[in-house]
Amino acid sequence: MTKPLEGIKIIDFTHVQAGPACTQLLAWFGADVIKVERPGSGDVTRNQLRDIPDADALYFTMLNSNKKSLTLDTKKPEGKEILEKLVRESDVLVENFGPGALDRMGFSWERLNELNPKMIVASVKGFSDGHHYDDLKVYENVAQCAGGAASTTGFWDGPPTISAAALGDSNTGMHLAIGILTALLGRDKSGKGQKVAVSMQDSVLNLCRVKLRDQQRLERVGYLEEYPQYPHGEFSDVVPRGGNAGGGGQPGWVLKCKGWETDPNAYIYFTIQGHAWAPICHALGKPEWIDDPAYKTPEARQPHIFEIFKTIEAWLSDKTKFEAVDILRKFDIPCAPVLTMKELANDPSLRASGTIVEVPHKKRGTYLTVGSPIKFSDLQPEVTASPLLGEHTEEVLAGLGYSQQDIFNLREIKAV
Ligand code: COA
């Protein structure tokens, strides 16, 4: 089967997580992704948090599958010359260096556009161009703070909190992938490349849009009825942290199940969807609540929503999280067990769907990684191992017309 992105050549000038997550996704879908790395060291994540001495860390292998690795010192004239050749015959260059690094290297957007007017140049930065913080280097948690996630995550009596989900890094990479694909489609029509820029702050904020919704509601009416602070607590003039509240039209909370005293993950998320009230009452053995004026409507329930959650917890006390969900699903109640990484890693459904895959690696043996979360009817993305540092240098240079002797010479001066 031909993969949709086959024939698209991508210079992957990315490192750490945001950029590599983007190019890995495009590689899964068939793009020829050539990761350009500094000779001798490569992407910093090859060495970070290593669990096996002398083997690439999982941090690297889980973000760089299906790619080739070319080592190139792009600060040396010989390295620049090779990069220029590569630019002339590639479709996309993706980078997430600190602000100005690509310009300092001599590869500004103008220069790249001059070398290859059809090329799409895609960048991740912490803040967008022209922003008053656009000179800042940014990592995941910095972006979560700058994009509104931290101030709205956690409990109201605790500090701003970071999410474990990579809202700043991988999320920005996913936005960039959409931008690149859009620019590729645009190029089919216009014949021209363009610059695609995504900032981590903007990408976090894009996922926090419901909190921007809440800010406006708060300013208009002075309260947010779905937050735990309503109706007994106080609201200030900014969206508060809502703990585990539902956040949409449905109240919800994380509820204790059998074994919570010793198992920190013996919980389910329970949602009280308005039109599921009668099934919820039947599931809990509380049919008298169905027409009780104190429980009948969402408005009537909200003032004592935490008493309702306590009653549900009493019902859950002799059920494991899995037993509880098995009962509740029969009543069509939106809920899920709180799953640990161990449970997810061993989940047979995730293995069967290719969401979690085992990949053989030249140095590590087999390792576990994520596969494509996007499923197609006519494409089964296959995950292959991340490359060793410089594994494809010779192959890529030969493809650019360099002879064995040229490659030897370039190695002598450590340009590749
Ligand atoms: N050959 C020669 N030099 C190379 C090279 C290569 N193959 N690859 C990179 N470099 C150089 C760059 O030219 C730059 O040099 P300069 O600063 O002298 O101009 C340097 O290596 C890399 O700089 P930088 O990207 O700023 O690295 P850093 O480790 O100081 O900062 C980040 C890391 C992630 C904070 C920074 O890259 C950043 O803010 N990126 C944008 C936001 C982002 O993506 N963050 C999320 C990361 S998950």
Short mmCIF file of C-alpha atoms and ligand atoms in Angstrom, two decimals:
data_model
loop_
_atom_site.label_atom_id
_atom_site.label_comp_id
_atom_site.label_asym_id
_atom_site.label_seq_id
_atom_site.Cartn_x
_atom_site.Cartn_y
_atom_site.Cartn_z
CA MET A 1 0.00 0.00 0.00
CA THR A 2 1.31 3.49 -0.81
CA LYS A 3 1.32 5.69 2.25
CA PRO A 4 -0.32 9.12 1.83
CA LEU A 5 2.85 11.11 2.63
CA GLU A 6 5.22 8.94 0.60
CA GLY A 7 7.42 11.15 -1.56
CA ILE A 8 7.33 14.07 0.90
CA LYS A 9 10.87 14.73 2.10
CA ILE A 10 11.25 16.42 5.45
CA ILE A 11 14.39 17.90 7.01
CA ASP A 12 13.81 17.29 10.68
CA PHE A 13 15.84 19.93 12.47
CA THR A 14 14.02 19.33 15.75
CA HIS A 15 14.98 18.30 19.24
CA VAL A 16 13.52 17.43 22.63
CA GLN A 17 9.74 16.84 22.29
CA ALA A 18 7.62 19.47 20.52
CA GLY A 19 9.27 19.25 17.11
CA PRO A 20 10.08 15.51 17.17
CA ALA A 21 6.44 14.65 18.04
CA CYS A 22 5.34 16.51 14.89
CA THR A 23 7.81 14.89 12.52
CA GLN A 24 7.27 11.42 14.02
CA LEU A 25 3.57 11.71 13.19
CA LEU A 26 4.38 12.67 9.59
CA ALA A 27 6.89 9.80 9.34
CA TRP A 28 4.23 7.31 10.50
CA PHE A 29 2.11 8.44 7.57
CA GLY A 30 4.89 7.84 5.06
CA ALA A 31 7.01 11.00 4.87
CA ASP A 32 10.77 10.54 4.42
CA VAL A 33 11.97 12.27 7.60
CA ILE A 34 15.69 12.98 7.89
CA LYS A 35 16.66 14.04 11.37
CA VAL A 36 19.66 16.40 11.28
CA GLU A 37 21.75 16.11 14.44
CA ARG A 38 25.00 17.51 15.74
CA PRO A 39 27.88 15.04 15.24
CA GLY A 40 28.95 13.31 18.42
CA SER A 41 26.00 14.29 20.59
CA GLY A 42 22.77 14.53 18.60
CA ASP A 43 19.39 15.29 20.12
CA VAL A 44 19.85 15.91 23.84
CA THR A 45 17.11 13.38 24.65
CA ARG A 46 19.34 10.52 23.42
CA ASN A 47 21.15 10.92 26.74
CA GLN A 48 18.45 12.19 29.04
CA LEU A 49 16.93 9.84 31.65
CA ARG A 50 18.77 6.79 30.30
CA ASP A 51 17.68 3.44 31.68
CA ILE A 52 20.27 1.37 29.75
CA PRO A 53 23.91 2.54 29.68
CA ASP A 54 25.15 3.42 26.16
CA ALA A 55 21.74 2.95 24.55
CA ASP A 56 19.45 5.77 23.40
CA ALA A 57 17.03 6.78 26.14
CA LEU A 58 13.34 6.01 25.81
CA TYR A 59 12.77 9.76 25.78
CA PHE A 60 14.45 9.76 22.35
CA THR A 61 13.24 6.43 20.98
CA MET A 62 9.58 7.21 21.73
CA LEU A 63 9.65 10.50 19.78
CA ASN A 64 11.80 9.60 16.80
CA SER A 65 10.52 6.37 15.34
CA ASN A 66 10.37 5.88 11.56
CA LYS A 67 13.07 8.54 10.94
CA LYS A 68 16.56 8.59 9.47
CA SER A 69 19.47 10.23 11.29
CA LEU A 70 22.02 12.40 9.48
CA THR A 71 24.80 13.97 11.51
CA LEU A 72 25.78 17.39 10.24
CA ASP A 73 27.58 20.32 11.85
CA THR A 74 25.63 23.12 10.27
CA LYS A 75 27.92 25.74 11.73
CA LYS A 76 30.81 24.50 9.56
CA PRO A 77 30.92 25.61 5.88
CA GLU A 78 30.89 21.98 4.68
CA GLY A 79 27.84 21.24 6.84
CA LYS A 80 26.06 24.33 5.55
CA GLU A 81 26.77 23.27 1.98
CA ILE A 82 25.22 19.84 2.59
CA LEU A 83 22.19 21.38 4.28
CA GLU A 84 21.74 23.72 1.31
CA LYS A 85 21.73 20.74 -1.07
CA LEU A 86 19.19 18.99 1.12
CA VAL A 87 17.01 22.09 1.27
CA ARG A 88 16.94 22.34 -2.52
CA GLU A 89 15.43 18.89 -2.83
CA SER A 90 13.17 18.71 0.24
CA ASP A 91 9.55 19.67 0.73
CA VAL A 92 9.54 20.71 4.37
CA LEU A 93 12.02 21.85 7.02
CA VAL A 94 10.84 21.60 10.62
CA GLU A 95 12.73 23.22 13.48
CA ASN A 96 12.24 24.08 17.13
CA PHE A 97 15.47 25.79 18.11
CA GLY A 98 15.59 28.66 20.52
CA PRO A 99 14.59 32.08 19.11
CA GLY A 100 16.96 33.27 16.37
CA ALA A 101 19.13 30.11 16.26
CA LEU A 102 18.26 29.25 12.65
CA ASP A 103 18.95 32.85 11.54
CA ARG A 104 22.31 32.82 13.36
CA MET A 105 23.13 29.60 11.52
CA GLY A 106 22.54 31.45 8.23
CA PHE A 107 19.23 29.80 7.36
CA SER A 108 16.65 32.53 7.82
CA TRP A 109 13.21 32.10 6.23
CA GLU A 110 14.27 34.47 3.44
CA ARG A 111 17.39 32.42 2.70
CA LEU A 112 15.50 29.11 2.77
CA ASN A 113 12.82 30.55 0.53
CA GLU A 114 15.52 31.71 -1.86
CA LEU A 115 17.12 28.25 -1.90
CA ASN A 116 13.81 26.50 -2.45
CA PRO A 117 10.69 28.64 -3.02
CA LYS A 118 8.50 25.53 -2.79
CA MET A 119 9.73 24.62 0.66
CA ILE A 120 7.52 24.79 3.72
CA VAL A 121 9.47 26.03 6.75
CA ALA A 122 7.76 25.04 9.98
CA SER A 123 8.78 26.31 13.39
CA VAL A 124 7.85 25.86 17.02
CA LYS A 125 8.73 28.65 19.44
CA GLY A 126 7.61 29.34 22.99
CA PHE A 127 5.81 32.54 22.03
CA SER A 128 4.64 33.84 18.68
CA ASP A 129 6.67 36.33 16.63
CA GLY A 130 6.21 39.85 17.91
CA HIS A 131 4.98 38.72 21.34
CA HIS A 132 6.66 40.64 24.18
CA TYR A 133 8.20 37.35 25.35
CA ASP A 134 9.31 36.18 21.90
CA ASP A 135 12.97 36.08 22.96
CA LEU A 136 12.33 33.44 25.65
CA LYS A 137 13.38 29.81 25.47
CA VAL A 138 10.52 27.62 26.60
CA TYR A 139 9.97 24.10 27.91
CA GLU A 140 6.73 22.21 28.55
CA ASN A 141 5.83 23.50 31.99
CA VAL A 142 6.73 27.08 31.13
CA ALA A 143 4.23 26.87 28.27
CA GLN A 144 1.53 25.38 30.50
CA CYS A 145 1.91 28.40 32.78
CA ALA A 146 2.00 30.90 29.93
CA GLY A 147 -0.98 29.36 28.12
CA GLY A 148 -3.47 29.39 31.01
CA ALA A 149 -3.41 25.68 31.86
CA ALA A 150 -1.57 25.98 35.17
CA SER A 151 -3.71 28.75 36.67
CA THR A 152 -6.85 26.71 35.99
CA THR A 153 -5.54 23.25 36.94
CA GLY A 154 -5.42 21.81 40.46
CA PHE A 155 -7.38 22.49 43.62
CA TRP A 156 -8.50 25.93 44.76
CA ASP A 157 -6.57 25.68 48.04
CA GLY A 158 -3.33 24.60 46.34
CA PRO A 159 -0.87 26.25 43.92
CA PRO A 160 -1.21 26.37 40.12
CA THR A 161 -0.57 22.85 38.83
CA ILE A 162 1.04 21.31 35.77
CA SER A 163 -0.69 18.55 33.82
CA ALA A 164 1.20 15.36 33.06
CA ALA A 165 -0.13 15.52 29.50
CA ALA A 166 2.37 17.30 27.24
CA LEU A 167 0.10 20.23 26.44
CA GLY A 168 3.08 22.46 25.70
CA ASP A 169 5.27 20.03 23.80
CA SER A 170 3.49 17.23 21.94
CA ASN A 171 0.30 19.25 21.64
CA THR A 172 2.22 22.03 19.89
CA GLY A 173 3.81 19.42 17.64
CA MET A 174 0.34 18.20 16.64
CA HIS A 175 -0.73 21.77 15.81
CA LEU A 176 2.39 22.17 13.70
CA ALA A 177 1.66 18.92 11.83
CA ILE A 178 -1.78 20.27 10.90
CA GLY A 179 -0.12 23.50 9.74
CA ILE A 180 2.38 21.61 7.59
CA LEU A 181 -0.27 19.45 5.95
CA THR A 182 -2.37 22.55 5.26
CA ALA A 183 0.65 24.30 3.70
CA LEU A 184 1.36 21.22 1.56
CA LEU A 185 -2.21 21.28 0.26
CA GLY A 186 -1.86 25.03 -0.29
CA ARG A 187 1.34 24.46 -2.27
CA ASP A 188 -0.51 22.09 -4.59
CA LYS A 189 -2.71 25.04 -5.54
CA SER A 190 -0.25 27.94 -5.45
CA GLY A 191 3.01 26.20 -6.31
CA LYS A 192 4.63 28.12 -3.45
CA GLY A 193 6.02 27.21 -0.06
CA GLN A 194 5.35 29.21 3.04
CA LYS A 195 6.38 29.69 6.64
CA VAL A 196 4.27 27.90 9.26
CA ALA A 197 4.77 29.00 12.85
CA VAL A 198 3.16 27.64 16.00
CA SER A 199 3.82 28.88 19.49
CA MET A 200 3.57 26.71 22.57
CA GLN A 201 1.63 29.42 24.42
CA ASP A 202 -0.97 29.60 21.63
CA SER A 203 -1.29 25.82 21.45
CA VAL A 204 -1.88 25.49 25.19
CA LEU A 205 -4.41 28.32 25.10
CA ASN A 206 -6.18 26.67 22.18
CA LEU A 207 -6.79 23.65 24.44
CA CYS A 208 -7.80 25.92 27.32
CA ARG A 209 -10.50 27.65 25.33
CA VAL A 210 -13.24 26.56 27.75
CA LYS A 211 -11.44 28.46 30.49
CA LEU A 212 -11.47 31.59 28.31
CA ARG A 213 -15.20 30.91 27.91
CA ASP A 214 -15.49 30.76 31.70
CA GLN A 215 -13.58 34.02 32.18
CA GLN A 216 -16.16 35.83 30.06
CA ARG A 217 -19.09 34.15 31.82
CA LEU A 218 -17.59 35.04 35.19
CA GLU A 219 -17.18 38.67 34.20
CA ARG A 220 -20.82 38.81 33.07
CA VAL A 221 -22.60 36.94 35.87
CA GLY A 222 -20.10 36.77 38.75
CA TYR A 223 -20.19 33.00 39.26
CA LEU A 224 -19.68 29.68 37.46
CA GLU A 225 -22.39 27.25 38.39
CA GLU A 226 -20.52 24.06 37.42
CA TYR A 227 -17.53 24.80 39.67
CA PRO A 228 -17.27 23.38 43.23
CA GLN A 229 -17.14 26.98 44.50
CA TYR A 230 -20.82 27.37 43.53
CA PRO A 231 -23.08 28.10 45.35
CA HIS A 232 -21.41 27.99 48.77
CA GLY A 233 -17.98 29.50 48.05
CA GLU A 234 -16.59 32.77 46.80
CA PHE A 235 -15.51 33.76 43.28
CA SER A 236 -12.86 36.37 42.52
CA ASP A 237 -12.57 38.06 39.14
CA VAL A 238 -10.49 35.25 37.57
CA VAL A 239 -11.38 31.68 36.63
CA PRO A 240 -10.56 29.56 39.68
CA ARG A 241 -9.03 26.10 39.83
CA GLY A 242 -11.93 23.66 39.85
CA GLY A 243 -10.29 20.46 41.11
CA ASN A 244 -11.84 17.54 39.28
CA ALA A 245 -15.03 19.31 38.26
CA GLY A 246 -16.57 18.43 34.92
CA GLY A 247 -15.86 21.72 33.19
CA GLY A 248 -18.72 21.43 30.72
CA GLY A 249 -22.47 21.09 31.17
CA GLN A 250 -22.09 17.83 33.12
CA PRO A 251 -21.01 17.80 36.79
CA GLY A 252 -18.44 15.10 37.45
CA TRP A 253 -15.84 14.10 39.99
CA VAL A 254 -13.19 11.48 40.72
CA LEU A 255 -14.78 9.04 43.15
CA LYS A 256 -13.25 6.47 45.51
CA CYS A 257 -13.77 2.78 44.83
CA LYS A 258 -13.01 -0.37 46.81
CA GLY A 259 -9.38 -0.39 47.90
CA TRP A 260 -8.70 3.37 47.66
CA GLU A 261 -7.14 3.31 51.15
CA THR A 262 -4.12 1.41 49.82
CA ASP A 263 -4.31 1.85 46.03
CA PRO A 264 -3.81 5.48 44.98
CA ASN A 265 -5.59 4.81 41.70
CA ALA A 266 -8.69 2.95 42.91
CA TYR A 267 -11.00 5.64 41.53
CA ILE A 268 -13.42 6.20 38.70
CA TYR A 269 -14.50 9.40 37.00
CA PHE A 270 -18.25 9.68 37.31
CA THR A 271 -20.32 12.07 35.21
CA ILE A 272 -23.86 13.14 36.05
CA GLN A 273 -25.12 13.74 32.56
CA GLY A 274 -28.46 15.56 32.81
CA HIS A 275 -30.57 13.21 30.74
CA ALA A 276 -28.95 10.16 32.39
CA TRP A 277 -30.32 11.08 35.81
CA ALA A 278 -33.01 8.38 35.85
CA PRO A 279 -30.54 5.60 34.82
CA ILE A 280 -28.08 6.87 37.46
CA CYS A 281 -30.78 6.61 40.14
CA HIS A 282 -31.63 3.07 38.99
CA ALA A 283 -27.95 2.06 38.97
CA LEU A 284 -27.46 3.41 42.50
CA GLY A 285 -30.67 1.81 43.80
CA LYS A 286 -32.16 5.25 44.49
CA PRO A 287 -35.34 5.31 42.33
CA GLU A 288 -36.95 7.74 44.79
CA TRP A 289 -34.50 10.45 43.63
CA ILE A 290 -35.86 10.45 40.10
CA ASP A 291 -38.85 12.68 40.83
CA ASP A 292 -37.72 14.19 44.12
CA PRO A 293 -37.76 18.02 43.61
CA ALA A 294 -34.42 18.23 45.51
CA TYR A 295 -32.74 16.01 42.87
CA LYS A 296 -34.84 16.16 39.75
CA THR A 297 -33.08 18.95 37.81
CA PRO A 298 -29.39 19.90 37.45
CA GLU A 299 -30.17 23.22 39.18
CA ALA A 300 -31.76 21.42 42.14
CA ARG A 301 -28.83 18.99 42.42
CA GLN A 302 -25.98 21.49 42.21
CA PRO A 303 -26.22 22.94 45.76
CA HIS A 304 -25.74 19.44 47.20
CA ILE A 305 -23.76 17.83 44.42
CA PHE A 306 -21.02 16.74 46.84
CA GLU A 307 -23.59 14.91 49.03
CA ILE A 308 -24.68 13.11 45.86
CA PHE A 309 -21.07 12.18 45.11
CA LYS A 310 -20.72 10.90 48.70
CA THR A 311 -23.76 8.66 48.20
CA ILE A 312 -22.24 7.34 44.98
CA GLU A 313 -18.97 6.67 46.83
CA ALA A 314 -20.87 4.67 49.44
CA TRP A 315 -22.31 2.59 46.55
CA LEU A 316 -18.79 2.19 45.11
CA SER A 317 -17.20 1.11 48.40
CA ASP A 318 -17.59 -2.63 47.74
CA LYS A 319 -16.78 -2.45 44.00
CA THR A 320 -13.42 -2.19 42.28
CA LYS A 321 -13.06 0.52 39.65
CA PHE A 322 -13.45 -2.11 36.92
CA GLU A 323 -16.53 -3.74 38.53
CA ALA A 324 -18.13 -0.32 38.96
CA VAL A 325 -17.62 0.67 35.33
CA ASP A 326 -18.96 -2.70 34.19
CA ILE A 327 -22.19 -2.00 36.05
CA LEU A 328 -22.48 1.67 35.08
CA ARG A 329 -21.85 1.07 31.38
CA LYS A 330 -25.04 -1.03 31.27
CA PHE A 331 -26.92 2.12 32.31
CA ASP A 332 -25.20 4.21 29.63
CA ILE A 333 -23.49 6.42 32.22
CA PRO A 334 -20.33 8.21 30.96
CA CYS A 335 -17.56 7.01 33.28
CA ALA A 336 -14.12 5.38 33.24
CA PRO A 337 -11.65 3.80 35.64
CA VAL A 338 -8.62 5.93 36.54
CA LEU A 339 -6.01 3.88 34.67
CA THR A 340 -2.34 3.69 35.57
CA MET A 341 0.52 3.61 33.06
CA LYS A 342 1.05 -0.05 33.99
CA GLU A 343 -2.57 -0.89 33.20
CA LEU A 344 -2.41 1.03 29.92
CA ALA A 345 0.85 -0.61 28.88
CA ASN A 346 -0.76 -4.03 29.30
CA ASP A 347 -4.19 -3.18 27.92
CA PRO A 348 -5.03 -5.78 25.24
CA SER A 349 -7.35 -3.38 23.38
CA LEU A 350 -4.59 -0.77 23.03
CA ARG A 351 -2.18 -3.43 21.80
CA ALA A 352 -4.72 -4.72 19.29
CA SER A 353 -5.48 -1.25 17.92
CA GLY A 354 -1.80 -0.33 17.53
CA THR A 355 -2.06 2.52 20.04
CA ILE A 356 0.67 0.83 22.07
CA VAL A 357 3.29 -1.11 20.14
CA GLU A 358 6.47 -3.06 20.78
CA VAL A 359 9.37 -2.10 18.52
CA PRO A 360 12.65 -3.95 18.04
CA HIS A 361 15.69 -1.66 18.41
CA LYS A 362 19.30 -2.39 17.48
CA LYS A 363 20.69 -1.57 20.91
CA ARG A 364 17.79 -1.64 23.33
CA GLY A 365 16.10 -4.89 22.40
CA THR A 366 12.33 -4.48 22.21
CA TYR A 367 10.77 -1.36 23.68
CA LEU A 368 7.24 -0.18 24.18
CA THR A 369 6.02 3.01 22.53
CA VAL A 370 2.90 4.78 21.36
CA GLY A 371 1.62 4.14 17.86
CA SER A 372 -0.62 6.40 15.82
CA PRO A 373 -3.67 7.58 17.77
CA ILE A 374 -5.24 8.38 14.41
CA LYS A 375 -6.84 5.36 12.73
CA PHE A 376 -7.54 5.10 9.01
CA SER A 377 -9.61 2.65 7.00
CA ASP A 378 -6.92 2.42 4.32
CA LEU A 379 -3.66 2.95 6.19
CA GLN A 380 -2.12 0.97 8.99
CA PRO A 381 0.77 3.13 10.24
CA GLU A 382 3.69 0.86 11.03
CA VAL A 383 6.06 1.95 13.79
CA THR A 384 9.75 1.25 13.23
CA ALA A 385 12.66 1.92 15.58
CA SER A 386 14.25 5.32 16.06
CA PRO A 387 17.61 5.65 14.27
CA LEU A 388 20.99 5.42 15.95
CA LEU A 389 22.96 8.66 15.85
CA GLY A 390 24.15 9.17 12.28
CA GLU A 391 22.83 5.78 11.15
CA HIS A 392 21.82 7.14 7.75
CA THR A 393 24.54 9.75 7.19
CA GLU A 394 26.24 7.77 4.45
CA GLU A 395 22.95 6.88 2.73
CA VAL A 396 21.71 10.49 2.72
CA LEU A 397 25.02 11.93 1.56
CA ALA A 398 25.33 9.32 -1.19
CA GLY A 399 21.82 10.31 -2.30
CA LEU A 400 23.07 13.91 -2.57
CA GLY A 401 25.91 12.78 -4.83
CA TYR A 402 28.80 12.55 -2.34
CA SER A 403 31.38 9.82 -2.97
CA GLN A 404 32.81 7.47 -0.34
CA GLN A 405 36.01 9.56 -0.34
CA ASP A 406 34.02 12.80 0.18
CA ILE A 407 32.21 11.22 3.10
CA PHE A 408 35.49 10.02 4.60
CA ASN A 409 36.92 13.55 4.30
CA LEU A 410 33.85 15.11 5.86
CA ARG A 411 34.15 12.66 8.77
CA GLU A 412 37.84 13.57 9.22
CA ILE A 413 36.94 17.21 9.83
CA LYS A 414 33.93 16.20 11.96
CA ALA A 415 31.47 18.01 9.68
CA VAL A 416 29.26 14.90 9.69
N1 COA B 1 25.11 21.74 14.06
C1 COA B 1 25.61 22.84 14.64
N2 COA B 1 24.91 23.56 15.54
C2 COA B 1 23.68 23.12 15.86
C3 COA B 1 23.11 21.99 15.28
C4 COA B 1 23.87 21.28 14.34
N3 COA B 1 23.42 20.19 13.74
N4 COA B 1 21.88 21.82 15.80
C5 COA B 1 21.69 22.82 16.65
N5 COA B 1 22.77 23.61 16.71
C6 COA B 1 23.00 24.80 17.51
C7 COA B 1 22.08 25.93 17.13
O1 COA B 1 22.54 26.61 16.01
C8 COA B 1 22.08 26.76 18.40
O2 COA B 1 23.28 27.50 18.46
P1 COA B 1 23.34 29.07 18.88
O3 COA B 1 22.52 29.23 20.10
O4 COA B 1 24.80 29.31 19.09
O5 COA B 1 22.78 29.87 17.78
C9 COA B 1 22.13 25.66 19.44
O6 COA B 1 22.67 24.50 18.85
C10 COA B 1 20.75 25.20 19.92
O7 COA B 1 20.21 26.19 20.60
P2 COA B 1 18.78 26.01 21.31
O8 COA B 1 17.77 25.45 20.41
O9 COA B 1 18.47 27.37 21.83
O10 COA B 1 19.07 24.93 22.44
P3 COA B 1 18.94 25.02 24.03
O11 COA B 1 19.29 23.67 24.52
O12 COA B 1 19.68 26.16 24.59
O13 COA B 1 17.38 25.30 24.28
C11 COA B 1 15.04 24.85 24.06
C12 COA B 1 16.44 24.27 24.19
C13 COA B 1 14.07 23.72 23.85
C14 COA B 1 14.69 25.62 25.36
C15 COA B 1 15.00 25.83 22.86
O14 COA B 1 15.42 25.13 21.72
C16 COA B 1 13.65 26.43 22.59
O15 COA B 1 13.18 27.32 23.30
N6 COA B 1 13.00 25.96 21.52
C17 COA B 1 11.73 26.49 21.06
C18 COA B 1 10.61 26.05 21.93
C19 COA B 1 10.54 24.56 22.03
O16 COA B 1 10.40 23.85 21.07
N7 COA B 1 10.55 24.10 23.27
C20 COA B 1 10.12 22.75 23.56
C21 COA B 1 11.14 21.77 23.57
S1 COA B 1 10.30 20.25 23.89
#
